[in-house]
Amino acid sequence: MSEQTPKPVPTPSPAMFAARKAAAPRPAQPEGGETAAGAQAPTTAPPALPQPSDSARHGRVGEDGTVYVIAADGSERAVGSYPDATPEEALAYFARKYDELAATAGLLAQRVAHTDVSAHDARQSLAHLKEQIGDAHVVGDIAALEATVASLEEAIASRSAVEAEQRAAAKAEAATQREALVAEAETIAATDPSAMQWKQASARVRELLEEWKSHQRSGPRLDKDVEAQLWKRFSHARTTFDKARKAWFARLDEEHGQARSVKEKLVNEAEALAGSTDWGATAGAFKRLMQDWKRAGRASRADDDALWQRFKAAQDSFFDAKDAVVAAEEAEYSENLKVKEELLAQAEALTIDEANLESAKAELRRIQDRWDAAGKVPRNDIRRVEGRLRAVEQQVRDIEDKQWRRSDPELTARAQSMAEQLERQVQGLESDLAAARAAGEDKRVTALEAELATKKLWLDSARGSLS
């Protein structure tokens, strides 16, 4: 049955807009909307009529008003009729319907070519388009439309293959990531318990389990046998770790008990020595007790802290008494300190340079003899005063070392060779710099200036070592 439809007002389509010719520019009109002759101009332009679609050339209208579409091989197929319309209007109507299908096909082609539409969605859209095309009552280049559909089928098939490869790659990557989680869990479980950081290791094993769950929730699904095998290994590693942790802490509890017994004996011995006034021997005994304490290992924290407090109290009692005696002795050294500070002032006032080296050394030896005869100083001042005297002595040694290096023929020869080599490099760089400046090579000039400055600095240092 031919298609019957009321005569519509033609509506524009993408092809019609593409085929529409630009309207000729209208002459400018004076303000007020009047023409040059004074007549009132219309306030709006009349609506533009749609231009005939180029698709209409693929059809014809029979004498009885039937509209035919002409195939590429010249065969014809009736697509309907357009009562009470001119042949041109009838062809335009069916051509617009073709243009709408062609525009839909073109839009799908653009989506497939330039967006990330999935192959599944594109395949559904193409199936819907093919349903619309079917034996569509349209006039246009049917062969071109069929070619577009065929091209779309190939493009969608290609995209489907790419997506399949991507899914396979994602699954392989997910398996690799799961394997990494399993391998890390197995590595932790295989760690020597004595080298294990149990707190950090326990936290990491928990994190690995959460990461595994996250992969299950949001990652690509693995093949059931692959996931089952990985989970079996992962679960075994966790079980092994838990057993090792329990065994370790059970043994640790036993060791804590043994350490507590040893430390209780050490505490009793320390408390017995606390009141001794045999300072040297008892200080040595406390040193031995401290070494035994460290070798005893740790008891539980509560026991260890309580035993340490008792041990330290006994130790402090003895050493506080000893320090009081030593402090009394050091009070006698105050006069010695005054003598040594006077000697330091004399030593630090010496002129120590190459010209006065021998006289400075002789005077310093006299100061050192008087220093040794002055005797001990308070313990808190030993480092300070000894350090100041060592600084003066170092000044003398530095000058002697400098003189020796300068007189060493081998060192002098090496320094002279280095200076000569640097002089040649400086001359070469200066020549290169002049050429670069003449050529206007600003970038090279900057690099050469920096290198020349460095080499000149080295040359000055080499010359200084020869002076």
Tab-separated table of C-alpha atoms in Angstrom:
chain	number	residue	atom	x	y	z
A	1	MET	CA	0.000	0.000	0.000
A	2	SER	CA	1.418	3.436	-0.911
A	3	GLU	CA	2.192	5.753	1.937
A	4	GLN	CA	-0.473	8.408	2.457
A	5	THR	CA	0.179	11.497	4.499
A	6	PRO	CA	-1.435	14.930	4.910
A	7	LYS	CA	0.390	17.683	3.171
A	8	PRO	CA	2.883	18.977	5.755
A	9	VAL	CA	4.772	22.168	5.931
A	10	PRO	CA	8.264	21.122	4.743
A	11	THR	CA	10.743	21.095	7.631
A	12	PRO	CA	14.504	21.624	7.253
A	13	SER	CA	16.928	18.709	7.644
A	14	PRO	CA	20.774	18.607	7.953
A	15	ALA	CA	21.101	17.859	4.249
A	16	MET	CA	18.686	20.649	3.382
A	17	PHE	CA	20.697	23.130	5.437
A	18	ALA	CA	23.886	21.936	3.699
A	19	ALA	CA	22.290	22.337	0.255
A	20	ARG	CA	20.635	25.672	1.025
A	21	LYS	CA	22.056	28.568	-0.952
A	22	ALA	CA	23.014	31.716	0.909
A	23	ALA	CA	20.361	34.374	0.642
A	24	ALA	CA	21.299	37.492	-1.289
A	25	PRO	CA	22.088	40.403	1.043
A	26	ARG	CA	19.234	42.857	1.461
A	27	PRO	CA	19.942	46.528	0.855
A	28	ALA	CA	20.333	48.652	3.956
A	29	GLN	CA	17.221	50.533	5.002
A	30	PRO	CA	16.985	53.905	6.692
A	31	GLU	CA	16.081	54.130	10.352
A	32	GLY	CA	12.388	54.031	11.159
A	33	GLY	CA	11.757	50.971	8.983
A	34	GLU	CA	10.907	52.970	5.818
A	35	THR	CA	12.134	52.331	2.287
A	36	ALA	CA	13.964	54.869	0.264
A	37	ALA	CA	10.648	55.771	-1.444
A	38	GLY	CA	9.115	56.502	1.944
A	39	ALA	CA	6.968	53.369	2.163
A	40	GLN	CA	6.840	51.499	5.454
A	41	ALA	CA	9.262	48.467	5.310
A	42	PRO	CA	8.203	45.124	6.796
A	43	THR	CA	9.560	44.692	10.317
A	44	THR	CA	10.626	41.012	9.759
A	45	ALA	CA	11.897	39.079	6.760
A	46	PRO	CA	9.609	36.389	5.342
A	47	PRO	CA	10.596	32.838	6.366
A	48	ALA	CA	13.109	31.166	4.033
A	49	LEU	CA	11.719	28.209	2.113
A	50	PRO	CA	13.691	24.955	2.432
A	51	GLN	CA	15.847	24.169	-0.574
A	52	PRO	CA	15.304	20.887	-2.396
A	53	SER	CA	17.505	18.080	-1.102
A	54	ASP	CA	20.130	16.690	-3.482
A	55	SER	CA	18.820	13.247	-2.549
A	56	ALA	CA	15.766	13.905	-4.729
A	57	ARG	CA	17.844	13.172	-7.843
A	58	HIS	CA	17.726	9.483	-6.884
A	59	GLY	CA	13.965	9.341	-7.433
A	60	ARG	CA	11.150	10.181	-9.800
A	61	VAL	CA	7.381	10.631	-9.705
A	62	GLY	CA	5.169	8.602	-11.995
A	63	GLU	CA	2.195	9.980	-13.907
A	64	ASP	CA	-0.113	8.532	-11.281
A	65	GLY	CA	1.715	10.377	-8.491
A	66	THR	CA	3.676	7.331	-7.274
A	67	VAL	CA	7.168	8.172	-6.023
A	68	TYR	CA	9.999	5.780	-7.003
A	69	VAL	CA	13.543	5.467	-5.687
A	70	ILE	CA	16.153	4.613	-8.334
A	71	ALA	CA	18.867	2.144	-7.298
A	72	ALA	CA	22.487	2.313	-8.492
A	73	ASP	CA	21.808	-0.403	-11.096
A	74	GLY	CA	18.902	1.592	-12.512
A	75	SER	CA	16.153	-0.529	-10.983
A	76	GLU	CA	13.262	1.249	-9.286
A	77	ARG	CA	11.158	0.658	-6.196
A	78	ALA	CA	7.933	2.441	-5.287
A	79	VAL	CA	8.171	4.178	-1.917
A	80	GLY	CA	4.764	5.923	-1.720
A	81	SER	CA	2.887	8.944	-2.918
A	82	TYR	CA	2.216	12.506	-1.820
A	83	PRO	CA	-1.390	13.469	-2.707
A	84	ASP	CA	-2.264	17.020	-3.659
A	85	ALA	CA	1.421	17.956	-4.142
A	86	THR	CA	3.600	18.772	-7.114
A	87	PRO	CA	6.158	16.169	-8.188
A	88	GLU	CA	8.913	18.382	-6.795
A	89	GLU	CA	7.219	18.579	-3.397
A	90	ALA	CA	6.641	14.816	-3.355
A	91	LEU	CA	10.282	14.045	-4.162
A	92	ALA	CA	11.432	16.620	-1.587
A	93	TYR	CA	9.317	14.960	1.123
A	94	PHE	CA	10.737	11.468	0.569
A	95	ALA	CA	14.250	12.885	0.080
A	96	ARG	CA	14.055	14.575	3.482
A	97	LYS	CA	13.173	11.271	5.057
A	98	TYR	CA	16.287	9.759	3.433
A	99	ASP	CA	18.373	12.701	4.664
A	100	GLU	CA	17.182	12.083	8.202
A	101	LEU	CA	18.327	8.442	7.993
A	102	ALA	CA	21.634	9.496	6.437
A	103	ALA	CA	22.152	12.105	9.166
A	104	THR	CA	21.473	9.470	11.832
A	105	ALA	CA	23.988	7.134	10.203
A	106	GLY	CA	26.532	9.952	9.947
A	107	LEU	CA	26.062	10.892	13.580
A	108	LEU	CA	26.627	7.278	14.643
A	109	ALA	CA	29.760	7.159	12.472
A	110	GLN	CA	31.050	10.284	14.218
A	111	ARG	CA	30.368	8.761	17.634
A	112	VAL	CA	32.205	5.568	16.707
A	113	ALA	CA	35.147	7.457	15.188
A	114	HIS	CA	35.577	10.263	17.710
A	115	THR	CA	34.098	9.244	21.064
A	116	ASP	CA	34.646	6.409	23.507
A	117	VAL	CA	31.202	4.897	22.947
A	118	SER	CA	31.333	1.204	23.794
A	119	ALA	CA	31.007	-1.424	21.074
A	120	HIS	CA	27.892	-2.746	22.831
A	121	ASP	CA	26.117	0.635	22.749
A	122	ALA	CA	27.245	1.307	19.177
A	123	ARG	CA	25.993	-2.123	18.095
A	124	GLN	CA	22.570	-1.435	19.627
A	125	SER	CA	22.371	1.956	17.887
A	126	LEU	CA	23.326	0.365	14.561
A	127	ALA	CA	20.681	-2.352	14.994
A	128	HIS	CA	18.049	0.337	15.599
A	129	LEU	CA	19.245	2.243	12.520
A	130	LYS	CA	19.067	-0.888	10.366
A	131	GLU	CA	15.491	-1.448	11.582
A	132	GLN	CA	14.638	2.089	10.467
A	133	ILE	CA	16.311	1.614	7.087
A	134	GLY	CA	14.741	-1.799	6.260
A	135	ASP	CA	12.485	-1.164	3.277
A	136	ALA	CA	12.325	2.528	4.185
A	137	HIS	CA	10.043	4.687	2.059
A	138	VAL	CA	12.705	7.213	1.180
A	139	VAL	CA	14.352	8.693	-1.907
A	140	GLY	CA	18.124	8.981	-1.914
A	141	ASP	CA	21.430	7.222	-2.499
A	142	ILE	CA	20.485	3.860	-1.002
A	143	ALA	CA	23.830	2.326	-1.992
A	144	ALA	CA	25.738	5.057	-0.121
A	145	LEU	CA	23.577	4.509	2.962
A	146	GLU	CA	24.167	0.757	2.789
A	147	ALA	CA	27.922	1.406	2.411
A	148	THR	CA	27.836	3.602	5.523
A	149	VAL	CA	26.078	0.820	7.428
A	150	ALA	CA	28.663	-1.716	6.238
A	151	SER	CA	31.482	0.615	7.255
A	152	LEU	CA	29.876	1.038	10.654
A	153	GLU	CA	29.628	-2.714	11.097
A	154	GLU	CA	33.360	-3.067	10.356
A	155	ALA	CA	34.288	-0.199	12.694
A	156	ILE	CA	32.146	-1.579	15.505
A	157	ALA	CA	33.589	-5.063	15.008
A	158	SER	CA	37.082	-3.565	15.192
A	159	ARG	CA	36.198	-1.674	18.362
A	160	SER	CA	34.707	-4.833	19.841
A	161	ALA	CA	37.990	-6.663	19.152
A	162	VAL	CA	39.979	-3.838	20.760
A	163	GLU	CA	37.709	-3.886	23.809
A	164	ALA	CA	38.139	-7.634	24.060
A	165	GLU	CA	41.920	-7.175	24.004
A	166	GLN	CA	41.631	-4.441	26.628
A	167	ARG	CA	39.520	-6.677	28.847
A	168	ALA	CA	42.035	-9.473	28.457
A	169	ALA	CA	44.893	-7.077	29.264
A	170	ALA	CA	42.993	-5.738	32.289
A	171	LYS	CA	42.367	-9.278	33.499
A	172	ALA	CA	46.052	-10.137	33.045
A	173	GLU	CA	47.065	-6.987	34.929
A	174	ALA	CA	44.607	-7.807	37.712
A	175	ALA	CA	46.065	-11.308	37.951
A	176	THR	CA	49.558	-9.801	38.138
A	177	GLN	CA	48.460	-7.463	40.931
A	178	ARG	CA	46.829	-10.314	42.856
A	179	GLU	CA	49.984	-12.378	42.350
A	180	ALA	CA	52.011	-9.486	43.813
A	181	LEU	CA	49.773	-9.431	46.901
A	182	VAL	CA	50.173	-13.181	47.325
A	183	ALA	CA	53.941	-13.014	46.807
A	184	GLU	CA	54.295	-10.273	49.426
A	185	ALA	CA	52.179	-12.229	51.911
A	186	GLU	CA	54.294	-15.325	51.294
A	187	THR	CA	57.500	-13.301	51.721
A	188	ILE	CA	56.285	-11.954	55.067
A	189	ALA	CA	55.228	-15.428	56.194
A	190	ALA	CA	58.659	-16.833	55.248
A	191	THR	CA	60.604	-14.163	57.182
A	192	ASP	CA	62.767	-15.399	60.038
A	193	PRO	CA	60.760	-14.758	63.242
A	194	SER	CA	63.841	-13.294	64.920
A	195	ALA	CA	64.138	-10.693	62.116
A	196	MET	CA	60.404	-9.988	61.924
A	197	GLN	CA	59.035	-6.556	62.840
A	198	TRP	CA	55.838	-8.052	64.183
A	199	LYS	CA	53.813	-4.893	64.617
A	200	GLN	CA	54.552	-3.596	61.130
A	201	ALA	CA	54.228	-7.064	59.579
A	202	SER	CA	50.834	-7.678	61.211
A	203	ALA	CA	49.574	-4.311	59.971
A	204	ARG	CA	50.839	-5.070	56.459
A	205	VAL	CA	49.162	-8.489	56.354
A	206	ARG	CA	45.871	-6.813	57.291
A	207	GLU	CA	46.417	-4.207	54.564
A	208	LEU	CA	47.082	-6.944	52.015
A	209	LEU	CA	43.753	-8.586	52.903
A	210	GLU	CA	41.926	-5.266	52.436
A	211	GLU	CA	43.658	-4.744	49.090
A	212	TRP	CA	42.574	-8.244	48.042
A	213	LYS	CA	38.956	-7.428	48.943
A	214	SER	CA	39.181	-4.140	47.048
A	215	HIS	CA	40.360	-5.984	43.927
A	216	GLN	CA	37.418	-8.367	44.262
A	217	ARG	CA	34.935	-5.507	44.627
A	218	SER	CA	36.129	-3.126	41.932
A	219	GLY	CA	38.717	-4.903	39.783
A	220	PRO	CA	38.246	-7.112	36.714
A	221	ARG	CA	36.971	-10.602	37.455
A	222	LEU	CA	39.598	-13.325	37.225
A	223	ASP	CA	38.954	-16.789	35.913
A	224	LYS	CA	37.482	-18.850	38.726
A	225	ASP	CA	40.321	-21.397	38.809
A	226	VAL	CA	42.995	-18.669	38.768
A	227	GLU	CA	41.362	-16.746	41.604
A	228	ALA	CA	40.816	-19.926	43.633
A	229	GLN	CA	44.477	-20.920	43.329
A	230	LEU	CA	45.707	-17.431	44.263
A	231	TRP	CA	43.346	-17.258	47.233
A	232	LYS	CA	44.531	-20.672	48.427
A	233	ARG	CA	48.141	-19.439	48.459
A	234	PHE	CA	47.167	-16.124	50.065
A	235	SER	CA	45.134	-17.825	52.797
A	236	HIS	CA	47.947	-20.304	53.480
A	237	ALA	CA	50.453	-17.443	53.842
A	238	ARG	CA	48.195	-15.654	56.337
A	239	THR	CA	47.692	-18.845	58.339
A	240	THR	CA	51.446	-19.510	58.390
A	241	PHE	CA	52.111	-15.960	59.573
A	242	ASP	CA	49.499	-16.176	62.354
A	243	LYS	CA	50.931	-19.471	63.632
A	244	ALA	CA	54.477	-18.066	63.621
A	245	ARG	CA	53.330	-14.950	65.464
A	246	LYS	CA	51.595	-16.954	68.193
A	247	ALA	CA	54.617	-19.260	68.588
A	248	TRP	CA	56.983	-16.291	68.735
A	249	PHE	CA	55.102	-14.495	71.447
A	250	ALA	CA	54.666	-17.683	73.453
A	251	ARG	CA	58.433	-18.181	73.397
A	252	LEU	CA	58.909	-14.493	74.188
A	253	ASP	CA	56.798	-14.869	77.300
A	254	GLU	CA	59.029	-17.737	78.405
A	255	GLU	CA	62.170	-15.683	77.758
A	256	HIS	CA	60.683	-12.760	79.688
A	257	GLY	CA	60.261	-15.035	82.704
A	258	GLN	CA	63.901	-16.148	82.523
A	259	ALA	CA	65.112	-12.559	82.124
A	260	ARG	CA	63.061	-11.509	85.167
A	261	SER	CA	64.776	-14.151	87.327
A	262	VAL	CA	68.271	-13.069	86.203
A	263	LYS	CA	67.542	-9.374	86.737
A	264	GLU	CA	66.122	-9.959	90.206
A	265	LYS	CA	69.489	-11.484	91.212
A	266	LEU	CA	71.360	-8.517	89.662
A	267	VAL	CA	69.147	-6.057	91.548
A	268	ASN	CA	69.828	-7.827	94.854
A	269	GLU	CA	73.575	-7.685	94.212
A	270	ALA	CA	73.421	-4.004	93.269
A	271	GLU	CA	71.477	-3.121	96.406
A	272	ALA	CA	74.134	-4.919	98.480
A	273	LEU	CA	76.891	-2.775	96.889
A	274	ALA	CA	75.084	0.543	97.176
A	275	GLY	CA	76.720	1.504	100.511
A	276	SER	CA	80.315	0.511	99.611
A	277	THR	CA	83.102	3.133	99.886
A	278	ASP	CA	85.621	1.096	97.933
A	279	TRP	CA	85.135	3.452	95.029
A	280	GLY	CA	87.318	1.844	92.374
A	281	ALA	CA	86.409	-1.793	92.932
A	282	THR	CA	82.736	-1.096	93.438
A	283	ALA	CA	82.538	1.115	90.333
A	284	GLY	CA	84.009	-1.818	88.395
A	285	ALA	CA	81.463	-4.174	89.987
A	286	PHE	CA	78.594	-1.905	88.921
A	287	LYS	CA	80.010	-1.824	85.386
A	288	ARG	CA	79.974	-5.640	85.351
A	289	LEU	CA	76.424	-5.706	86.698
A	290	MET	CA	75.319	-3.317	83.928
A	291	GLN	CA	76.849	-5.574	81.270
A	292	ASP	CA	75.085	-8.590	82.809
A	293	TRP	CA	71.854	-6.594	82.860
A	294	LYS	CA	72.119	-5.900	79.115
A	295	ARG	CA	72.893	-9.543	78.343
A	296	ALA	CA	69.950	-10.763	80.420
A	297	GLY	CA	67.432	-9.663	77.803
A	298	ARG	CA	64.061	-8.078	78.462
A	299	ALA	CA	61.381	-9.147	80.860
A	300	SER	CA	57.809	-7.995	80.346
A	301	ARG	CA	57.566	-4.211	80.251
A	302	ALA	CA	55.976	-3.887	83.699
A	303	ASP	CA	58.515	-6.236	85.346
A	304	ASP	CA	61.450	-4.728	83.456
A	305	ASP	CA	60.539	-1.161	84.432
A	306	ALA	CA	60.087	-2.039	88.118
A	307	LEU	CA	63.369	-3.992	88.305
A	308	TRP	CA	65.244	-1.226	86.494
A	309	GLN	CA	64.023	1.367	88.945
A	310	ARG	CA	65.447	-0.675	91.853
A	311	PHE	CA	68.732	-1.322	90.023
A	312	LYS	CA	69.155	2.331	89.068
A	313	ALA	CA	68.353	3.510	92.617
A	314	ALA	CA	71.145	1.300	94.038
A	315	GLN	CA	73.548	2.438	91.306
A	316	ASP	CA	72.716	6.117	91.816
A	317	SER	CA	73.142	5.808	95.588
A	318	PHE	CA	76.691	4.534	95.173
A	319	PHE	CA	77.761	6.959	92.435
A	320	ASP	CA	76.181	9.966	94.144
A	321	ALA	CA	78.315	9.213	97.235
A	322	LYS	CA	81.367	8.708	95.039
A	323	ASP	CA	80.715	11.947	93.147
A	324	ALA	CA	80.488	13.854	96.427
A	325	VAL	CA	83.946	12.615	97.386
A	326	VAL	CA	85.318	13.414	93.927
A	327	ALA	CA	83.801	16.884	94.101
A	328	ALA	CA	85.620	17.507	97.346
A	329	GLU	CA	88.842	16.391	95.723
A	330	GLU	CA	88.275	18.572	92.685
A	331	ALA	CA	87.906	21.633	94.911
A	332	GLU	CA	91.593	21.194	95.613
A	333	TYR	CA	92.300	21.500	91.861
A	334	SER	CA	90.938	25.031	91.554
A	335	GLU	CA	94.342	26.593	92.135
A	336	ASN	CA	95.818	24.369	89.440
A	337	LEU	CA	93.133	25.646	87.074
A	338	LYS	CA	94.179	29.259	87.713
A	339	VAL	CA	97.776	28.416	86.860
A	340	LYS	CA	96.794	26.638	83.638
A	341	GLU	CA	94.516	29.475	82.530
A	342	GLU	CA	97.465	31.889	82.939
A	343	LEU	CA	99.613	29.535	80.869
A	344	LEU	CA	96.873	29.375	78.226
A	345	ALA	CA	96.810	33.153	77.986
A	346	GLN	CA	100.577	33.146	77.392
A	347	ALA	CA	100.353	30.371	74.787
A	348	GLU	CA	97.495	32.019	72.891
A	349	ALA	CA	99.423	35.333	72.852
A	350	LEU	CA	102.364	33.782	70.973
A	351	THR	CA	103.029	35.007	67.445
A	352	ILE	CA	102.926	31.805	65.435
A	353	ASP	CA	103.969	32.271	61.814
A	354	GLU	CA	106.801	31.091	59.579
A	355	ALA	CA	109.078	33.963	60.545
A	356	ASN	CA	108.727	33.288	64.292
A	357	LEU	CA	108.170	29.540	64.190
A	358	GLU	CA	111.293	28.410	66.049
A	359	SER	CA	110.984	30.982	68.869
A	360	ALA	CA	107.283	30.156	69.217
A	361	LYS	CA	108.063	26.419	69.454
A	362	ALA	CA	110.694	27.036	72.147
A	363	GLU	CA	108.340	29.182	74.212
A	364	LEU	CA	105.514	26.687	73.760
A	365	ARG	CA	107.727	23.857	75.075
A	366	ARG	CA	108.454	25.884	78.236
A	367	ILE	CA	104.725	26.498	78.675
A	368	GLN	CA	104.022	22.764	78.216
A	369	ASP	CA	106.573	21.836	80.899
A	370	ARG	CA	104.957	24.239	83.382
A	371	TRP	CA	101.550	22.923	82.303
A	372	ASP	CA	102.438	19.348	83.238
A	373	ALA	CA	103.877	20.494	86.576
A	374	ALA	CA	100.702	22.407	87.445
A	375	GLY	CA	98.794	19.162	88.106
A	376	LYS	CA	95.127	18.242	87.650
A	377	VAL	CA	92.235	20.648	87.183
A	378	PRO	CA	88.534	20.107	88.073
A	379	ARG	CA	86.993	17.396	85.924
A	380	ASN	CA	84.453	19.731	84.307
A	381	ASP	CA	87.279	21.987	83.064
A	382	ILE	CA	89.620	19.336	81.674
A	383	ARG	CA	88.206	19.272	78.154
A	384	ARG	CA	87.990	23.055	77.890
A	385	VAL	CA	91.549	23.908	78.932
A	386	GLU	CA	93.142	20.934	77.210
A	387	GLY	CA	91.308	21.840	74.003
A	388	ARG	CA	92.611	25.401	74.051
A	389	LEU	CA	96.214	24.245	74.484
A	390	ARG	CA	95.788	21.641	71.715
A	391	ALA	CA	94.582	24.435	69.392
A	392	VAL	CA	97.808	26.382	69.909
A	393	GLU	CA	99.866	23.248	69.334
A	394	GLN	CA	97.923	22.581	66.138
A	395	GLN	CA	98.816	26.003	64.779
A	396	VAL	CA	102.513	25.120	65.109
A	397	ARG	CA	101.999	21.726	63.431
A	398	ASP	CA	100.055	23.321	60.538
A	399	ILE	CA	102.944	25.690	59.731
A	400	GLU	CA	105.443	22.830	59.961
A	401	ASP	CA	103.288	20.723	57.618
A	402	LYS	CA	103.019	23.593	55.157
A	403	GLN	CA	106.778	24.036	55.108
A	404	TRP	CA	107.288	20.335	54.582
A	405	ARG	CA	104.794	20.185	51.700
A	406	ARG	CA	106.422	23.168	50.050
A	407	SER	CA	109.837	21.538	50.263
A	408	ASP	CA	108.646	18.169	48.921
A	409	PRO	CA	109.952	17.952	45.283
A	410	GLU	CA	107.268	15.534	44.134
A	411	LEU	CA	104.418	17.682	45.416
A	412	THR	CA	106.021	20.807	43.947
A	413	ALA	CA	106.375	19.132	40.550
A	414	ARG	CA	102.742	18.031	40.551
A	415	ALA	CA	101.553	21.515	41.536
A	416	GLN	CA	103.749	23.114	38.832
A	417	SER	CA	102.366	20.695	36.197
A	418	MET	CA	98.805	21.415	37.272
A	419	ALA	CA	99.406	25.181	37.131
A	420	GLU	CA	100.884	24.952	33.640
A	421	GLN	CA	98.018	22.809	32.418
A	422	LEU	CA	95.466	25.236	33.849
A	423	GLU	CA	97.277	28.185	32.248
A	424	ARG	CA	96.966	26.519	28.839
A	425	GLN	CA	93.274	25.811	29.418
A	426	VAL	CA	92.651	29.418	30.484
A	427	GLN	CA	94.380	30.708	27.351
A	428	GLY	CA	92.326	28.388	25.156
A	429	LEU	CA	89.062	29.406	26.853
A	430	GLU	CA	89.888	33.099	26.483
A	431	SER	CA	90.480	32.564	22.745
A	432	ASP	CA	87.201	30.612	22.386
A	433	LEU	CA	85.346	33.313	24.344
A	434	ALA	CA	86.641	36.059	22.076
A	435	ALA	CA	85.539	34.095	18.995
A	436	ALA	CA	82.088	33.415	20.478
A	437	ARG	CA	81.612	37.098	21.289
A	438	ALA	CA	82.633	38.079	17.783
A	439	ALA	CA	80.143	35.569	16.336
A	440	GLY	CA	77.358	36.813	18.624
A	441	GLU	CA	76.847	33.356	20.164
A	442	ASP	CA	75.347	34.574	23.438
A	443	LYS	CA	74.544	31.150	24.842
A	444	ARG	CA	78.087	29.863	24.194
A	445	VAL	CA	79.546	33.090	25.608
A	446	THR	CA	77.689	32.531	28.884
A	447	ALA	CA	78.921	28.920	29.149
A	448	LEU	CA	82.519	29.868	28.316
A	449	GLU	CA	82.540	32.736	30.828
A	450	ALA	CA	81.415	30.387	33.607
A	451	GLU	CA	84.011	27.746	32.685
A	452	LEU	CA	86.764	30.393	32.414
A	453	ALA	CA	85.935	31.783	35.859
A	454	THR	CA	86.192	28.294	37.362
A	455	LYS	CA	89.508	27.512	35.671
A	456	LYS	CA	90.977	30.868	36.792
A	457	LEU	CA	89.958	30.081	40.360
A	458	TRP	CA	91.707	26.712	40.144
A	459	LEU	CA	94.781	28.366	38.621
A	460	ASP	CA	95.006	30.884	41.475
A	461	SER	CA	94.807	28.012	43.983
A	462	ALA	CA	97.547	26.074	42.158
A	463	ARG	CA	99.814	29.103	42.045
A	464	GLY	CA	99.172	29.728	45.746
A	465	SER	CA	100.418	26.245	46.625
A	466	LEU	CA	103.697	27.044	44.840
A	467	SER	CA	104.315	30.291	46.714
